[in-house]
Amino acid sequence: MKEGEQKLKKKPTKHAFGLMISFSLMIGTVDPGHVKAEPIQDVESQTASHDQKENKTLSRGKAVQELKMNHHVASMTEKRTFQVKFTLPQNVDSKSISWTYGGKPLSEWKKFAQRDYTGPSFITVSDGKAKDGQYTANITFDLPYDTDNLAEPRLQRPLYASLMGTYELAATAHGQVIAQTPVKLTPYDSFHTYDELKTDIDAVTAQAAKKNDRYIKTISIGKSVEGRDIYLTILAKDKASVDQYQNVTHPAMMNNPKQLQADIQSGTFGDYKVPIWLNNIHPNEAPGVDSIFNFFKSMALDDSISYDTKGSNGQKSKINLNMDQALNQVIFLFVYTDNPDGRVHTTRANPNYFDLNRDNSYQTQPETRSVTEQIAKWSPLSFLDLHGFDSNFLIEPTTPPHDPNIEYDLLIDSMLEQAKAMGEAGIANTKYNDYYIPYEEHQKSVKDPNYVPKGISTGWDDATPAYTAVFAMHHGALGQTLEVPESNEESTKALYYSVAGATHYVMENKEKLFMNQLKIYERGIDNKDDRAVDPYLVNAKDEIIGRPRSGNQNFFPEYYVLPIDRSIQKNAYETYRMIEYFLRNGIKVERSIKPVTVSGTTYPAGSFVIDMHQSYHGYANSVLYDGIDVSDYESVAGEIVQDFPVLRGFNRYVIREPRVFEGKTAPVISVTIPATAMPDKPSVYVLLRNTNNDAIKAVNELLASGKHVTMLTKTESEHEAGDFVVSYDDLNPLASKYLLDVSPFSDHMPVGKELKSALVGALGEPAYVLENLGFKVTSDQAQADVLVNTFDSSEQVGKGKPYIAYGNMGMVNVQDWIPGFSFGGPEWKRYEGVFLADVKQDSVITAPYDKQEYFYTITGSYIKTVPKTANILATISSNDDFYKAGWWPGHEAAKGQIMAFTYKENNKNVTVFSNDLTNGAHSQHQFRLLANSIFNAVSNRNQSSESAVGFSDLQSVESWAGSEIHELARLGLVNGFNGGRFEPLKQVTRVEFLAMIVRAFNLYDQKENISFKDVPPASWYETYVKAAVGLKLAEGTGEGYFEPNRAITREEMAKISANAMKITSGATAGNIEEALAKFGDRETIAPYAREAAALLTQKGIIQGLPGSTFGPKAVATRAEAAVIISRIKQIEG
């Protein structure tokens, strides 16, 4: 179903997933018999709310009788009364007979009333009596939900899983079992659990092998998130038919469709068959799964299917669909469900909480990657995606807007005919009286404004290949979604007969349909922009607008070029991934073997080239072109933006000059993402540029293993703020795992922020994205170091815990925390679009991006006002053409508005983005905005997780140290403590001050070997002690000790500071005695510190204490240390 479904708010932990799986195994029973009436043997099943209890046998040594019944399947959607019979033991009074099901009294099997199982029992006994030693009774299984439709919204579709199972129905007397037999309680007769599917597929296959010569092969085309097989069954006349299609017909379709048309029409090609694909993607829309199995069973075992229908003339007729005749023309492909885990858990989404019917083009999930790859390989003629639920029985084609990359004129008439063939068969053989086609309802509404539509007449479009059926249309199929009214056997039959109607339609029109499909491919080979498509492309006023050619004669370019050379490619990693995507989806790719210059731009050898003269040129264009703006429409069905260069963040170049790459490329059959090329001449440290998501993953892997990673906080000639510096030796083992942009750095680490492995609080989709980036994620906000779009977080944020908000929902969460903050946009509508933004280059969050970047949103939100103290990170461009494509009514209001900012005041540390950063996990170019925000927000490696720049305890030092502390904290050079405190008057230790100095002036030195009794290896401060000793900033205190945790005196601090100045700028003191003359206690300054005290006094760094004293032996405070470091940095620039 296309309507939006509310996203789950909480992602279960791995432990919770384990419980869910265990629960599903308890309720997912196995039926080795046939689906409708055979008894189920050797089955156990329990549910959380209907635990099976142990019954006692009648007496030791006497076997329990088999309870005789006329039926062994009870349906939740069909009231049934069973006749039961057993022999009454001589010593048992018939009046003492009672009944249990699953070990519980029947009275405990209650109907669902309102929100719980609190109604009367739905299993009752009547007419119990004994005669001639035989006891008989009627057992009635009523409707547990008081409806024959399990799709009613009040039932929350997964609800029926709590009853499903096979349980023993037992007659008892005095608590002892007399007779029993298993009875399966199922949603409807032909319902299959996932585990039952493969068992029954194999059983049907074995029966068919004995009965006929039909070719049946079931394979796994991939694994689900939880590791279950995704089954595809191929059913054909014989293996030769399949081989002929795969090895002869399909290659001809792809490579020379024009000649194939001629050969078929002349008869020289001979026999050929076309594929029909039956599909389900939402397994909680259960009839879709079961109707596919039922049709497979008929095609495998039966001689024919007879069904009623109605022709175009309105006359009723009966069709006899002969299976052998069908298999002479058709190959069937059955994918029972794309989402096996959803079938097990009775959910629409997969375990990652993704609606797979929004992911067919984005392909972020393993299930969609597996299925779409097969669609590209088979190019089915007819593709039917079986769904629910529309009470009026919906059958596509759709309303506008339509995707301009589809050859609509060659598909629409046949899709309408097939829809009617399906609809008439679906209603003629079931209780349903009507169906409707959204395309027709829209047309009727346009022609007659007073027309009352049968169902949806707008907002059910095919403008995106994210839907499975529309994805199939891009591959030349009659791709159609069907939405039955209910979840029960009747709707399962409606889909079954609809499929029969489609099969008959394809048989009757095979050559016409196949010729049209081949013409689609022929247009692709010729890269033809046929104007016959234009009349179907209309705006919201139903005015013809045609394909958006932007002044070009051809909507389709001649080539797209995706270089990998860094000079013209900002993200080689995503480029390689895109080539993998193309090959998986049947797009032909070439690679240049020599440089090619076009219109002044030289594309180096090794650049990937998409020659648009190919069968699937429409699909290639749909994911590489700028897209369409359909903001004038009142509504659309879902996300339509397919701009992969923006969504994934790589450069692609449009070439319209013909034949410029002719003879200069070689075909690409496969591609492997290369390993990182580490520098030939290694320095101690390596610059890791923050240019792709692999960089984030590598950093997180390093941090998780305890390695040091520094995030640069300042842009310089060879690097940008937000880049990383790591040890060569630490990074080198990861080089083969990631594709990273690296170069030598130096033997000394830079000024920057030492990162730590952060625990991120997040749920659902953000949690999925963050885990895939290598972050550790928790649902426990109290344990997290930083929160991302979580709910009910005021208490944690009030304590100083960093919070990152994005999109409308995130901004709603934080709006009360930030004075002067306001935002605009729709309250809940999913306004989508690609827009241009001006990006600040002085923040670690945004500097890794270009000064101007296209970003993506799904909430249509923008920031109107922020506090004066906020740091604006990006603004939506004020250019008139800032908006590129999508569906965002009223987007003009966002022009020039704020896109992102940080706020660090009042003990708050909040980062806010107006656009959604993780929608569907496909806007991957924006993931680094989130990752960088996390790195920026959390404390340094050795800092408390709740420290923040907005310290709450600086009142006593604000006048002389406040600004210095804030600045150093912003640079990541000083840290705070829990609760947003800095504790400025706390004594500072020797190693704490050394750490500040080393970080502030990039004075790292890892070459020095040290051996102090009180400096443990791998301690957090070992790095700083190495630097201090190696660069002669400080020395040990004697007898093998360094005393790292002793409070530092003011004269020691002066000595270390002066040593740092000598190293960084060569500073020396002038007249020492003259400089120290102002201090009344100058004679108490130790000889080793006199020159240092003089230098800092002459430079204005130290001004003394009250009473004209230096206080050389006084213990230094954290505030004093911050002031000294800040003043040195100001002097040295």
Short mmCIF file of C-alpha atoms in Angstrom, two decimals, residues 301-631:
data_model
loop_
_atom_site.label_atom_id
_atom_site.label_comp_id
_atom_site.label_asym_id
_atom_site.label_seq_id
_atom_site.Cartn_x
_atom_site.Cartn_y
_atom_site.Cartn_z
CA LEU A 301 -0.52 -29.18 -10.68
CA ASP A 302 -3.77 -28.31 -12.42
CA ASP A 303 -4.81 -28.78 -16.02
CA SER A 304 -6.77 -25.56 -16.16
CA ILE A 305 -8.43 -22.74 -14.22
CA SER A 306 -12.00 -21.84 -15.04
CA TYR A 307 -13.28 -18.44 -14.01
CA ASP A 308 -16.00 -15.99 -14.83
CA THR A 309 -15.30 -12.57 -16.28
CA LYS A 310 -16.84 -9.76 -18.28
CA GLY A 311 -15.61 -8.56 -21.65
CA SER A 312 -15.22 -5.01 -22.93
CA ASN A 313 -18.74 -5.26 -24.33
CA GLY A 314 -20.11 -5.90 -20.85
CA GLN A 315 -21.05 -9.49 -21.67
CA LYS A 316 -20.35 -12.13 -19.05
CA SER A 317 -18.25 -15.07 -20.14
CA LYS A 318 -16.34 -18.01 -18.72
CA ILE A 319 -12.64 -18.43 -19.39
CA ASN A 320 -10.89 -21.77 -19.27
CA LEU A 321 -7.21 -21.02 -18.75
CA ASN A 322 -5.38 -24.12 -19.94
CA MET A 323 -2.08 -24.47 -18.11
CA ASP A 324 -0.17 -26.22 -20.87
CA GLN A 325 -1.30 -23.60 -23.37
CA ALA A 326 -0.25 -20.86 -20.97
CA LEU A 327 3.19 -22.41 -20.52
CA ASN A 328 3.61 -22.54 -24.28
CA GLN A 329 3.66 -18.74 -24.19
CA VAL A 330 4.65 -17.67 -20.69
CA ILE A 331 7.35 -18.22 -18.08
CA PHE A 332 6.12 -17.55 -14.55
CA LEU A 333 8.28 -15.95 -11.89
CA PHE A 334 6.96 -16.11 -8.33
CA VAL A 335 8.51 -14.02 -5.55
CA TYR A 336 6.22 -14.85 -2.66
CA THR A 337 7.48 -11.94 -0.63
CA ASP A 338 10.44 -9.60 -0.87
CA ASN A 339 10.35 -9.30 2.93
CA PRO A 340 10.55 -12.70 4.67
CA ASP A 341 11.26 -11.13 8.05
CA GLY A 342 8.09 -9.06 7.74
CA ARG A 343 6.12 -12.25 7.14
CA VAL A 344 7.58 -13.79 10.28
CA HIS A 345 6.92 -10.70 12.40
CA THR A 346 3.65 -9.78 10.65
CA THR A 347 4.97 -6.32 9.76
CA ARG A 348 5.00 -4.10 6.72
CA ALA A 349 8.59 -2.94 7.24
CA ASN A 350 11.74 -5.00 7.45
CA PRO A 351 13.60 -5.27 10.80
CA ASN A 352 15.48 -2.05 10.01
CA TYR A 353 12.08 -0.30 9.96
CA PHE A 354 12.24 0.41 6.23
CA ASP A 355 9.26 0.24 3.93
CA LEU A 356 10.83 -1.71 1.06
CA ASN A 357 8.25 -0.29 -1.35
CA ARG A 358 10.02 3.06 -0.99
CA ASP A 359 13.47 1.57 -1.55
CA ASN A 360 13.42 -0.15 -4.94
CA SER A 361 15.44 2.56 -6.63
CA TYR A 362 17.47 3.70 -3.62
CA GLN A 363 18.35 0.08 -2.77
CA THR A 364 19.67 0.72 0.73
CA GLN A 365 18.27 -2.60 2.01
CA PRO A 366 19.44 -6.14 1.14
CA GLU A 367 15.95 -7.27 0.16
CA THR A 368 15.45 -4.60 -2.50
CA ARG A 369 18.94 -5.08 -3.88
CA SER A 370 18.24 -8.78 -4.35
CA VAL A 371 14.83 -8.40 -5.99
CA THR A 372 15.61 -5.46 -8.29
CA GLU A 373 18.72 -7.25 -9.58
CA GLN A 374 16.48 -10.10 -10.72
CA ILE A 375 13.98 -7.74 -12.34
CA ALA A 376 16.82 -6.32 -14.43
CA LYS A 377 17.96 -9.82 -15.38
CA TRP A 378 14.52 -11.03 -16.43
CA SER A 379 12.87 -7.89 -17.88
CA PRO A 380 9.36 -9.32 -17.30
CA LEU A 381 6.62 -8.38 -19.71
CA SER A 382 4.01 -8.20 -16.95
CA PHE A 383 4.83 -7.40 -13.34
CA LEU A 384 2.07 -7.60 -10.74
CA ASP A 385 2.73 -6.36 -7.22
CA LEU A 386 0.04 -7.73 -4.94
CA HIS A 387 -0.97 -5.48 -2.04
CA GLY A 388 -3.78 -4.40 0.28
CA PHE A 389 -5.82 -2.62 1.38
CA ASP A 390 -8.18 -0.38 -0.53
CA SER A 391 -11.83 -0.95 0.29
CA ASN A 392 -12.77 -0.19 -3.31
CA PHE A 393 -10.25 -2.61 -4.88
CA LEU A 394 -7.62 -0.49 -6.60
CA ILE A 395 -5.77 -1.62 -9.73
CA GLU A 396 -3.16 0.57 -11.41
CA PRO A 397 -2.19 2.43 -13.70
CA THR A 398 -1.85 5.59 -11.67
CA THR A 399 -2.72 9.25 -11.59
CA PRO A 400 -0.19 11.88 -12.71
CA PRO A 401 2.46 13.16 -12.33
CA HIS A 402 4.23 10.51 -14.40
CA ASP A 403 7.96 9.88 -14.66
CA PRO A 404 9.26 11.43 -17.92
CA ASN A 405 11.85 8.66 -18.21
CA ILE A 406 9.15 6.05 -18.90
CA GLU A 407 7.95 5.43 -22.46
CA TYR A 408 4.41 5.98 -21.32
CA ASP A 409 2.77 5.86 -24.73
CA LEU A 410 3.96 2.29 -25.27
CA LEU A 411 2.67 1.06 -21.90
CA ILE A 412 -0.45 2.90 -20.84
CA ASP A 413 -3.04 1.39 -23.23
CA SER A 414 -1.92 -2.15 -22.47
CA MET A 415 -1.80 -1.45 -18.73
CA LEU A 416 -5.38 -0.23 -18.86
CA GLU A 417 -6.45 -3.34 -20.76
CA GLN A 418 -4.61 -5.63 -18.36
CA ALA A 419 -6.09 -3.76 -15.37
CA LYS A 420 -9.60 -4.35 -16.68
CA ALA A 421 -8.89 -8.00 -17.40
CA MET A 422 -7.70 -8.40 -13.82
CA GLY A 423 -10.48 -6.38 -12.25
CA GLU A 424 -13.30 -8.15 -14.06
CA ALA A 425 -11.90 -11.56 -13.12
CA GLY A 426 -11.30 -10.43 -9.56
CA ILE A 427 -14.86 -9.34 -8.91
CA ALA A 428 -16.73 -11.90 -11.02
CA ASN A 429 -15.48 -14.78 -8.85
CA THR A 430 -15.73 -13.17 -5.41
CA LYS A 431 -18.18 -11.21 -3.32
CA TYR A 432 -16.75 -7.88 -4.47
CA ASN A 433 -18.88 -5.82 -6.82
CA ASP A 434 -16.45 -3.33 -8.27
CA TYR A 435 -12.86 -2.18 -8.70
CA TYR A 436 -11.38 1.05 -9.95
CA ILE A 437 -8.36 2.32 -11.84
CA PRO A 438 -6.81 5.57 -10.51
CA TYR A 439 -5.70 6.62 -13.99
CA GLU A 440 -9.27 6.45 -15.28
CA GLU A 441 -10.73 8.11 -12.20
CA HIS A 442 -8.37 11.02 -12.71
CA GLN A 443 -9.29 11.33 -16.37
CA LYS A 444 -12.98 11.31 -15.54
CA SER A 445 -12.51 13.94 -12.83
CA VAL A 446 -10.67 16.21 -15.24
CA LYS A 447 -13.36 15.92 -17.87
CA ASP A 448 -16.23 16.37 -15.42
CA PRO A 449 -15.54 18.45 -12.29
CA ASN A 450 -18.80 17.10 -10.81
CA TYR A 451 -17.76 13.49 -11.22
CA VAL A 452 -17.65 11.53 -7.95
CA PRO A 453 -14.67 9.16 -8.14
CA LYS A 454 -14.95 5.52 -7.13
CA GLY A 455 -11.71 5.89 -5.22
CA ILE A 456 -8.42 7.74 -5.43
CA SER A 457 -8.27 10.16 -8.36
CA THR A 458 -5.16 12.15 -7.40
CA GLY A 459 -1.98 11.63 -5.41
CA TRP A 460 -1.45 8.01 -6.47
CA ASP A 461 1.34 8.55 -8.99
CA ASP A 462 4.17 6.72 -10.70
CA ALA A 463 6.65 9.60 -10.65
CA THR A 464 9.24 7.51 -8.79
CA PRO A 465 10.84 4.09 -9.39
CA ALA A 466 10.99 3.63 -5.62
CA TYR A 467 7.82 1.52 -5.96
CA THR A 468 8.37 -2.03 -7.18
CA ALA A 469 5.79 -1.92 -9.97
CA VAL A 470 7.08 1.42 -11.26
CA PHE A 471 10.65 0.15 -11.07
CA ALA A 472 9.52 -2.71 -13.32
CA MET A 473 7.97 -0.19 -15.75
CA HIS A 474 11.43 1.32 -16.16
CA HIS A 475 12.53 -2.10 -17.36
CA GLY A 476 9.77 -2.30 -19.93
CA ALA A 477 7.12 -4.17 -17.95
CA LEU A 478 3.40 -3.60 -17.55
CA GLY A 479 4.11 -2.82 -13.91
CA GLN A 480 0.94 -2.65 -11.84
CA THR A 481 0.04 -2.60 -8.16
CA LEU A 482 -3.20 -4.21 -6.97
CA GLU A 483 -4.78 -3.29 -3.62
CA VAL A 484 -7.48 -5.70 -2.47
CA PRO A 485 -10.15 -4.62 0.02
CA GLU A 486 -9.61 -7.05 2.90
CA SER A 487 -7.34 -9.54 4.61
CA ASN A 488 -9.17 -12.85 4.32
CA GLU A 489 -9.71 -15.73 1.95
CA GLU A 490 -12.06 -13.74 -0.26
CA SER A 491 -9.44 -11.09 -1.03
CA THR A 492 -6.88 -13.85 -1.56
CA LYS A 493 -9.23 -15.28 -4.18
CA ALA A 494 -9.69 -11.83 -5.74
CA LEU A 495 -5.95 -11.58 -6.33
CA TYR A 496 -5.79 -15.19 -7.55
CA TYR A 497 -8.41 -14.61 -10.21
CA SER A 498 -6.95 -11.22 -11.09
CA VAL A 499 -3.65 -12.94 -11.85
CA ALA A 500 -5.52 -15.49 -13.95
CA GLY A 501 -7.11 -12.61 -15.85
CA ALA A 502 -3.69 -11.02 -16.45
CA THR A 503 -2.27 -14.34 -17.64
CA HIS A 504 -5.09 -14.76 -20.15
CA TYR A 505 -4.65 -11.17 -21.31
CA VAL A 506 -0.92 -11.69 -21.95
CA MET A 507 -1.60 -14.94 -23.80
CA GLU A 508 -4.19 -13.30 -26.03
CA ASN A 509 -2.00 -10.26 -26.77
CA LYS A 510 1.52 -11.61 -26.46
CA GLU A 511 2.96 -10.40 -29.73
CA LYS A 512 1.49 -6.90 -29.48
CA LEU A 513 2.71 -6.54 -25.92
CA PHE A 514 6.17 -7.90 -26.69
CA MET A 515 6.54 -5.67 -29.73
CA ASN A 516 5.77 -2.63 -27.58
CA GLN A 517 8.33 -3.75 -25.01
CA LEU A 518 10.92 -4.16 -27.75
CA LYS A 519 10.09 -0.69 -29.07
CA ILE A 520 10.89 0.68 -25.61
CA TYR A 521 14.30 -0.96 -25.79
CA GLU A 522 14.73 0.20 -29.39
CA ARG A 523 14.19 3.80 -28.31
CA GLY A 524 16.84 3.19 -25.69
CA ILE A 525 19.39 1.82 -28.16
CA ASP A 526 18.71 4.81 -30.43
CA ASN A 527 18.63 7.16 -27.40
CA LYS A 528 15.43 8.48 -28.89
CA ASP A 529 13.32 11.14 -27.20
CA ASP A 530 9.95 10.31 -28.75
CA ARG A 531 7.46 13.19 -28.56
CA ALA A 532 4.64 10.66 -28.32
CA VAL A 533 5.35 10.56 -24.58
CA ASP A 534 4.69 14.30 -24.08
CA PRO A 535 0.85 14.25 -23.97
CA TYR A 536 0.93 12.05 -20.87
CA LEU A 537 3.16 14.47 -18.94
CA VAL A 538 0.87 17.10 -17.46
CA ASN A 539 0.95 19.65 -14.66
CA ALA A 540 -1.54 19.91 -11.83
CA LYS A 541 -3.96 21.76 -14.12
CA ASP A 542 -3.78 18.80 -16.51
CA GLU A 543 -1.98 20.95 -19.09
CA ILE A 544 0.54 19.15 -21.26
CA ILE A 545 4.09 20.14 -20.33
CA GLY A 546 6.01 17.24 -21.88
CA ARG A 547 9.50 16.20 -20.98
CA PRO A 548 11.68 18.88 -19.30
CA ARG A 549 14.22 19.36 -22.08
CA SER A 550 15.65 22.65 -20.76
CA GLY A 551 16.17 23.99 -24.25
CA ASN A 552 17.77 20.81 -25.61
CA GLN A 553 16.46 18.93 -28.61
CA ASN A 554 16.84 15.60 -26.78
CA PHE A 555 15.66 15.04 -23.22
CA PHE A 556 18.36 12.36 -22.92
CA PRO A 557 22.05 13.33 -23.12
CA GLU A 558 24.52 11.32 -25.18
CA TYR A 559 26.66 10.37 -22.22
CA TYR A 560 27.05 10.73 -18.51
CA VAL A 561 30.64 10.73 -17.27
CA LEU A 562 31.57 9.77 -13.72
CA PRO A 563 35.30 10.40 -13.31
CA ILE A 564 37.30 9.15 -10.35
CA ASP A 565 40.25 11.51 -10.66
CA ARG A 566 40.34 13.81 -7.63
CA SER A 567 40.81 16.87 -9.82
CA ILE A 568 37.21 16.62 -11.05
CA GLN A 569 35.62 14.14 -8.64
CA LYS A 570 34.86 14.99 -5.03
CA ASN A 571 33.85 11.48 -3.98
CA ALA A 572 35.48 8.53 -5.72
CA TYR A 573 34.04 6.10 -3.18
CA GLU A 574 30.44 6.94 -4.05
CA THR A 575 31.35 6.88 -7.74
CA TYR A 576 32.50 3.28 -7.48
CA ARG A 577 29.36 2.42 -5.53
CA MET A 578 27.27 3.98 -8.28
CA ILE A 579 28.98 1.80 -10.87
CA GLU A 580 28.17 -1.23 -8.73
CA TYR A 581 24.57 -0.01 -8.68
CA PHE A 582 24.44 0.35 -12.46
CA LEU A 583 25.82 -3.11 -13.13
CA ARG A 584 23.39 -4.64 -10.65
CA ASN A 585 20.49 -2.91 -12.38
CA GLY A 586 21.37 -3.90 -15.93
CA ILE A 587 22.87 -0.53 -16.97
CA LYS A 588 25.80 -0.87 -19.35
CA VAL A 589 28.95 0.91 -18.21
CA GLU A 590 32.17 1.68 -20.06
CA ARG A 591 35.51 3.04 -18.92
CA SER A 592 37.70 5.40 -20.88
CA ILE A 593 41.09 4.12 -21.95
CA LYS A 594 42.47 7.54 -22.85
CA PRO A 595 41.80 11.16 -21.85
CA VAL A 596 38.88 12.80 -23.63
CA THR A 597 38.32 16.55 -23.79
CA VAL A 598 34.80 17.87 -24.33
CA SER A 599 33.87 21.57 -24.21
CA GLY A 600 37.09 22.48 -22.41
CA THR A 601 36.90 19.79 -19.74
CA THR A 602 39.32 16.88 -19.89
CA TYR A 603 38.07 13.58 -18.51
CA PRO A 604 41.10 11.48 -17.54
CA ALA A 605 41.56 7.89 -18.62
CA GLY A 606 39.78 5.60 -16.20
CA SER A 607 36.63 7.70 -16.09
CA PHE A 608 33.37 5.75 -16.09
CA VAL A 609 31.09 6.46 -19.05
CA ILE A 610 27.36 5.76 -19.36
CA ASP A 611 26.62 5.69 -23.07
CA MET A 612 22.92 6.51 -23.23
CA HIS A 613 22.45 4.41 -26.36
CA GLN A 614 21.24 1.36 -24.43
CA SER A 615 17.98 -0.44 -23.68
CA TYR A 616 17.64 0.84 -20.11
CA HIS A 617 18.60 4.43 -20.94
CA GLY A 618 15.45 5.74 -19.25
CA TYR A 619 16.35 4.20 -15.93
CA ALA A 620 19.95 5.36 -16.17
CA ASN A 621 18.70 8.88 -16.81
CA SER A 622 16.19 8.76 -13.95
CA VAL A 623 18.92 8.38 -11.33
CA LEU A 624 21.42 10.79 -12.92
CA TYR A 625 19.39 13.73 -14.20
CA ASP A 626 18.28 16.74 -12.14
CA GLY A 627 14.69 15.54 -11.71
CA ILE A 628 11.35 17.29 -12.04
CA ASP A 629 9.54 19.89 -9.98
CA VAL A 630 5.95 18.84 -9.30
CA SER A 631 5.32 21.30 -6.49
#
